[in-house]
């Protein structure tokens, strides 16, 4: 079974630029999560999708972050404009159901904002 | 006060030692307790999952939950250099619509010295 795929793996941008990350979950997984992991901290949930609907986006900075999951499969997370404090690893995870114990993580996209 | 507190370490022990990792939490609504292992530049992977107070053993790993004290622990016996990683505790509560949300600790960076 293929795991969660993410791209790009690394991205360096300047502040005020925009950036997008892509995630392909495990086949058949209805629930998809985006997390932000700042260096030295644990992952923080940004947004959770159930199929293509948003279940929770309470910690997503909506003035600059947006996410979509078209057709309930792949997802993209966008930041526009980026700030220095957005430097982090962005992790995508997926699960078969809405139970967190079955959550599988991708390798993450490491973002550096200069 | 953070919902989940975890000593970030770093923790360095000799090979073969018993390792004890701990987390405390403040939200009594947490129902599920997990330990993740995260190798450098990789996504977290689930190690142990417990629902109720008590102990759960899996090979060299033992997870312990004390809900009355809001305290969880992970013990690693006969530690190996391959156990060197960051260990994240995580807990879940229920959002609306029956969905669950993971809240992570800061992570403890562990090094096992040969």
mmCIF file of C-alpha atoms in Angstrom:
data_model
loop_
_atom_site.group_PDB
_atom_site.id
_atom_site.type_symbol
_atom_site.label_atom_id
_atom_site.label_comp_id
_atom_site.label_asym_id
_atom_site.label_seq_id
_atom_site.Cartn_x
_atom_site.Cartn_y
_atom_site.Cartn_z
ATOM 1 C CA UNK A 1 0.000 0.000 0.000
ATOM 2 C CA UNK A 2 1.486 3.340 -1.040
ATOM 3 C CA UNK A 3 1.795 5.954 1.692
ATOM 4 C CA UNK A 4 0.780 9.598 1.792
ATOM 5 C CA UNK A 5 2.634 11.523 -0.902
ATOM 6 C CA UNK A 6 3.601 15.180 -0.623
ATOM 7 C CA UNK A 7 5.358 17.602 -2.903
ATOM 8 C CA UNK A 8 7.536 19.511 -3.047
ATOM 9 C CA UNK A 9 9.763 18.190 -0.265
ATOM 10 C CA UNK A 10 11.547 21.509 0.184
ATOM 11 C CA UNK A 11 10.699 25.090 -0.717
ATOM 12 C CA UNK A 12 12.513 28.357 -0.127
ATOM 13 C CA UNK A 13 10.678 31.616 -0.796
ATOM 14 C CA UNK A 14 10.912 35.246 0.193
ATOM 15 C CA UNK A 15 8.376 36.862 2.497
ATOM 16 C CA UNK A 16 5.246 38.143 0.780
ATOM 17 C CA UNK A 17 5.555 35.525 -1.953
ATOM 18 C CA UNK A 18 2.976 32.765 -2.372
ATOM 19 C CA UNK A 19 3.522 29.019 -2.161
ATOM 20 C CA UNK A 20 1.429 25.891 -2.613
ATOM 21 C CA UNK A 21 1.821 22.371 -1.294
ATOM 22 C CA UNK A 22 0.236 19.231 -2.680
ATOM 23 C CA UNK A 23 -0.884 16.069 -0.920
ATOM 24 C CA UNK A 24 -2.086 12.733 -2.273
ATOM 25 C CA UNK A 25 -3.575 10.616 0.531
ATOM 26 C CA UNK A 26 -3.641 6.848 0.808
ATOM 27 C CA UNK A 27 -6.166 5.432 -1.628
ATOM 28 C CA UNK A 28 -9.618 5.195 -0.128
ATOM 29 C CA UNK A 29 -8.898 7.417 2.855
ATOM 30 C CA UNK A 30 -11.805 9.786 3.322
ATOM 31 C CA UNK A 31 -10.258 12.026 5.965
ATOM 32 C CA UNK A 32 -7.329 14.315 5.191
ATOM 33 C CA UNK A 33 -5.425 16.566 7.579
ATOM 34 C CA UNK A 34 -2.901 19.372 7.178
ATOM 35 C CA UNK A 35 -0.566 20.071 10.088
ATOM 36 C CA UNK A 36 2.070 22.745 10.673
ATOM 37 C CA UNK A 37 5.163 21.663 12.616
ATOM 38 C CA UNK A 38 7.462 24.483 13.668
ATOM 39 C CA UNK A 39 11.011 23.457 14.561
ATOM 40 C CA UNK A 40 11.141 22.010 18.067
ATOM 41 C CA UNK A 41 7.361 21.736 18.401
ATOM 42 C CA UNK A 42 4.731 19.109 17.843
ATOM 43 C CA UNK A 43 2.439 19.210 14.813
ATOM 44 C CA UNK A 44 -0.506 21.591 15.018
ATOM 45 C CA UNK A 45 -3.683 20.820 13.084
ATOM 46 C CA UNK A 46 -4.500 23.468 10.490
ATOM 47 C CA UNK A 47 -7.439 21.907 8.688
ATOM 48 C CA UNK A 48 -9.305 18.622 8.504
ATOM 49 C CA UNK A 49 -11.362 17.434 5.535
ATOM 50 C CA UNK A 50 -13.933 14.681 5.442
ATOM 51 C CA UNK A 51 -14.149 13.793 1.730
ATOM 52 C CA UNK A 52 -14.206 17.276 0.188
ATOM 53 C CA UNK A 53 -15.924 19.039 3.096
ATOM 54 C CA UNK A 54 -14.145 20.935 5.888
ATOM 55 C CA UNK A 55 -14.633 19.445 9.365
ATOM 56 C CA UNK A 56 -12.346 21.792 11.300
ATOM 57 C CA UNK A 57 -10.325 24.817 10.215
ATOM 58 C CA UNK A 58 -10.344 26.692 13.504
ATOM 59 C CA UNK A 59 -6.543 27.034 13.616
ATOM 60 C CA UNK A 60 -6.061 27.960 9.967
ATOM 61 C CA UNK A 61 -4.942 31.610 9.546
ATOM 62 C CA UNK A 62 -7.586 32.321 6.954
ATOM 63 C CA UNK A 63 -6.243 35.748 6.011
ATOM 64 C CA UNK A 64 -3.270 34.059 4.346
ATOM 65 C CA UNK A 65 -3.813 30.297 4.286
ATOM 66 C CA UNK A 66 -6.283 28.427 2.131
ATOM 67 C CA UNK A 67 -6.830 24.749 1.423
ATOM 68 C CA UNK A 68 -8.999 22.746 -0.859
ATOM 69 C CA UNK A 69 -9.699 19.118 -1.542
ATOM 70 C CA UNK A 70 -11.322 18.734 -4.897
ATOM 71 C CA UNK A 71 -13.180 15.494 -5.632
ATOM 72 C CA UNK A 72 -12.360 14.244 -2.141
ATOM 73 C CA UNK A 73 -8.890 12.958 -3.075
ATOM 74 C CA UNK A 74 -5.844 15.234 -3.552
ATOM 75 C CA UNK A 75 -5.480 18.409 -1.560
ATOM 76 C CA UNK A 76 -3.536 21.642 -1.870
ATOM 77 C CA UNK A 77 -2.557 24.065 0.877
ATOM 78 C CA UNK A 78 -1.665 27.608 -0.153
ATOM 79 C CA UNK A 79 -0.024 30.473 1.682
ATOM 80 C CA UNK A 80 -0.370 33.980 0.269
ATOM 81 C CA UNK A 81 1.440 36.147 1.262
ATOM 82 C CA UNK A 82 4.011 34.209 3.288
ATOM 83 C CA UNK A 83 5.502 35.571 6.500
ATOM 84 C CA UNK A 84 8.771 34.669 8.200
ATOM 85 C CA UNK A 85 6.881 32.827 10.939
ATOM 86 C CA UNK A 86 5.390 30.450 8.369
ATOM 87 C CA UNK A 87 8.760 28.669 8.160
ATOM 88 C CA UNK A 88 7.889 25.135 9.231
ATOM 89 C CA UNK A 89 7.271 21.610 8.014
ATOM 90 C CA UNK A 90 3.807 21.130 6.571
ATOM 91 C CA UNK A 91 2.577 17.602 7.139
ATOM 92 C CA UNK A 92 -0.310 15.949 5.397
ATOM 93 C CA UNK A 93 -2.018 12.934 6.957
ATOM 94 C CA UNK A 94 -4.948 10.755 5.988
ATOM 95 C CA UNK A 95 -7.171 8.215 7.671
ATOM 96 C CA UNK A 96 -9.782 5.735 6.560
ATOM 97 C CA UNK A 97 -12.350 7.059 8.992
ATOM 98 C CA UNK A 98 -12.530 9.950 11.402
ATOM 99 C CA UNK A 99 -10.736 7.989 14.111
ATOM 100 C CA UNK A 100 -7.311 9.464 14.766
ATOM 101 C CA UNK A 101 -5.648 6.151 15.629
ATOM 102 C CA UNK A 102 -5.646 5.248 11.942
ATOM 103 C CA UNK A 103 -3.944 8.460 10.846
ATOM 104 C CA UNK A 104 -0.925 8.064 8.542
ATOM 105 C CA UNK A 105 1.487 10.923 7.906
ATOM 106 C CA UNK A 106 3.361 11.916 4.790
ATOM 107 C CA UNK A 107 7.032 12.988 4.843
ATOM 108 C CA UNK A 108 6.162 16.685 4.919
ATOM 109 C CA UNK A 109 7.162 19.775 2.964
ATOM 110 C CA UNK A 110 9.883 21.847 4.586
ATOM 111 C CA UNK A 111 9.254 25.569 3.977
ATOM 112 C CA UNK A 112 11.786 28.301 4.621
ATOM 113 C CA UNK A 113 10.630 31.908 4.298
ATOM 114 C CA UNK A 114 13.458 34.444 4.001
ATOM 115 C CA UNK B 1 -1.292 26.761 29.891
ATOM 116 C CA UNK B 2 -0.749 24.358 27.018
ATOM 117 C CA UNK B 3 -3.219 21.506 26.692
ATOM 118 C CA UNK B 4 -0.361 18.997 26.496
ATOM 119 C CA UNK B 5 3.043 19.456 28.130
ATOM 120 C CA UNK B 6 6.076 17.374 27.214
ATOM 121 C CA UNK B 7 9.686 17.823 28.270
ATOM 122 C CA UNK B 8 11.572 18.558 25.029
ATOM 123 C CA UNK B 9 14.832 17.086 26.303
ATOM 124 C CA UNK B 10 17.158 16.358 24.638
ATOM 125 C CA UNK B 11 17.590 13.014 26.364
ATOM 126 C CA UNK B 12 20.723 10.921 25.816
ATOM 127 C CA UNK B 13 21.142 7.418 27.290
ATOM 128 C CA UNK B 14 23.451 4.432 26.693
ATOM 129 C CA UNK B 15 22.327 1.453 24.671
ATOM 130 C CA UNK B 16 20.379 -1.056 26.731
ATOM 131 C CA UNK B 17 19.042 1.508 29.208
ATOM 132 C CA UNK B 18 15.391 1.853 30.127
ATOM 133 C CA UNK B 19 13.946 5.097 28.816
ATOM 134 C CA UNK B 20 11.008 6.913 30.368
ATOM 135 C CA UNK B 21 9.148 9.603 28.428
ATOM 136 C CA UNK B 22 6.274 11.550 29.944
ATOM 137 C CA UNK B 23 3.467 13.973 29.166
ATOM 138 C CA UNK B 24 0.907 15.785 31.243
ATOM 139 C CA UNK B 25 -2.356 17.227 30.009
ATOM 140 C CA UNK B 26 -5.026 19.575 31.247
ATOM 141 C CA UNK B 27 -8.122 18.681 29.224
ATOM 142 C CA UNK B 28 -10.085 15.944 30.990
ATOM 143 C CA UNK B 29 -12.099 15.405 27.783
ATOM 144 C CA UNK B 30 -9.181 13.638 26.136
ATOM 145 C CA UNK B 31 -10.144 10.022 25.599
ATOM 146 C CA UNK B 32 -7.403 8.512 23.450
ATOM 147 C CA UNK B 33 -3.680 8.629 24.090
ATOM 148 C CA UNK B 34 -0.975 7.952 21.554
ATOM 149 C CA UNK B 35 2.772 7.928 21.180
ATOM 150 C CA UNK B 36 4.352 8.735 17.827
ATOM 151 C CA UNK B 37 7.956 8.329 16.744
ATOM 152 C CA UNK B 38 9.433 10.793 14.276
ATOM 153 C CA UNK B 39 12.768 10.229 12.627
ATOM 154 C CA UNK B 40 14.644 13.200 11.218
ATOM 155 C CA UNK B 41 13.033 14.575 8.045
ATOM 156 C CA UNK B 42 10.193 12.043 8.217
ATOM 157 C CA UNK B 43 6.546 12.225 9.216
ATOM 158 C CA UNK B 44 5.393 10.886 12.608
ATOM 159 C CA UNK B 45 4.497 7.190 12.800
ATOM 160 C CA UNK B 46 2.172 5.701 15.375
ATOM 161 C CA UNK B 47 3.889 3.570 18.041
ATOM 162 C CA UNK B 48 1.304 2.961 20.723
ATOM 163 C CA UNK B 49 -2.366 3.709 21.216
ATOM 164 C CA UNK B 50 -4.351 3.442 24.454
ATOM 165 C CA UNK B 51 -7.907 4.292 25.380
ATOM 166 C CA UNK B 52 -8.202 3.847 29.119
ATOM 167 C CA UNK B 53 -6.065 4.114 32.208
ATOM 168 C CA UNK B 54 -3.569 1.315 32.729
ATOM 169 C CA UNK B 55 -0.673 -0.237 30.874
ATOM 170 C CA UNK B 56 -0.324 -1.510 27.336
ATOM 171 C CA UNK B 57 2.718 -3.446 26.200
ATOM 172 C CA UNK B 58 4.069 -4.013 22.700
ATOM 173 C CA UNK B 59 7.466 -5.661 22.537
ATOM 174 C CA UNK B 60 10.014 -3.379 24.165
ATOM 175 C CA UNK B 61 7.496 -0.548 24.493
ATOM 176 C CA UNK B 62 5.026 0.020 27.340
ATOM 177 C CA UNK B 63 2.495 2.836 27.394
ATOM 178 C CA UNK B 64 0.984 3.894 30.697
ATOM 179 C CA UNK B 65 -2.005 6.176 31.242
ATOM 180 C CA UNK B 66 -3.149 7.661 34.551
ATOM 181 C CA UNK B 67 -6.291 9.659 33.851
ATOM 182 C CA UNK B 68 -6.738 10.676 37.491
ATOM 183 C CA UNK B 69 -3.366 12.459 37.404
ATOM 184 C CA UNK B 70 -3.647 13.452 33.725
ATOM 185 C CA UNK B 71 -0.267 11.856 33.104
ATOM 186 C CA UNK B 72 0.948 9.462 30.434
ATOM 187 C CA UNK B 73 4.265 7.676 29.999
ATOM 188 C CA UNK B 74 6.141 5.626 27.428
ATOM 189 C CA UNK B 75 8.806 3.184 28.572
ATOM 190 C CA UNK B 76 11.384 1.709 26.223
ATOM 191 C CA UNK B 77 13.239 -1.360 27.486
ATOM 192 C CA UNK B 78 16.597 -2.526 26.152
ATOM 193 C CA UNK B 79 16.935 0.680 24.124
ATOM 194 C CA UNK B 80 18.694 0.444 20.769
ATOM 195 C CA UNK B 81 20.487 3.070 18.651
ATOM 196 C CA UNK B 82 17.659 2.662 16.124
ATOM 197 C CA UNK B 83 15.286 4.061 18.781
ATOM 198 C CA UNK B 84 17.005 7.438 18.429
ATOM 199 C CA UNK B 85 14.246 9.789 17.272
ATOM 200 C CA UNK B 86 11.819 12.408 18.520
ATOM 201 C CA UNK B 87 8.921 10.937 20.495
ATOM 202 C CA UNK B 88 5.634 12.806 20.435
ATOM 203 C CA UNK B 89 2.734 12.204 22.758
ATOM 204 C CA UNK B 90 -0.687 12.980 21.310
ATOM 205 C CA UNK B 91 -4.191 13.003 22.665
ATOM 206 C CA UNK B 92 -7.569 13.232 21.092
ATOM 207 C CA UNK B 93 -10.932 14.617 21.912
ATOM 208 C CA UNK B 94 -14.088 14.787 19.850
ATOM 209 C CA UNK B 95 -14.990 17.698 17.622
ATOM 210 C CA UNK B 96 -18.476 18.259 16.391
ATOM 211 C CA UNK B 97 -19.916 15.818 13.874
ATOM 212 C CA UNK B 98 -18.166 12.985 15.715
ATOM 213 C CA UNK B 99 -14.740 13.815 14.334
ATOM 214 C CA UNK B 100 -11.641 13.522 16.488
ATOM 215 C CA UNK B 101 -8.774 15.970 16.772
ATOM 216 C CA UNK B 102 -5.181 15.210 17.725
ATOM 217 C CA UNK B 103 -3.306 17.536 20.075
ATOM 218 C CA UNK B 104 0.427 16.894 20.184
ATOM 219 C CA UNK B 105 3.042 17.510 22.833
ATOM 220 C CA UNK B 106 6.235 19.334 21.976
ATOM 221 C CA UNK B 107 8.200 16.121 21.419
ATOM 222 C CA UNK B 108 11.222 14.708 23.255
ATOM 223 C CA UNK B 109 14.395 14.220 21.274
ATOM 224 C CA UNK B 110 15.992 10.921 22.295
ATOM 225 C CA UNK B 111 19.487 9.683 21.463
ATOM 226 C CA UNK B 112 20.641 6.136 22.282
ATOM 227 C CA UNK B 113 24.433 5.934 22.386
ATOM 228 C CA UNK B 114 26.093 2.655 21.311
#
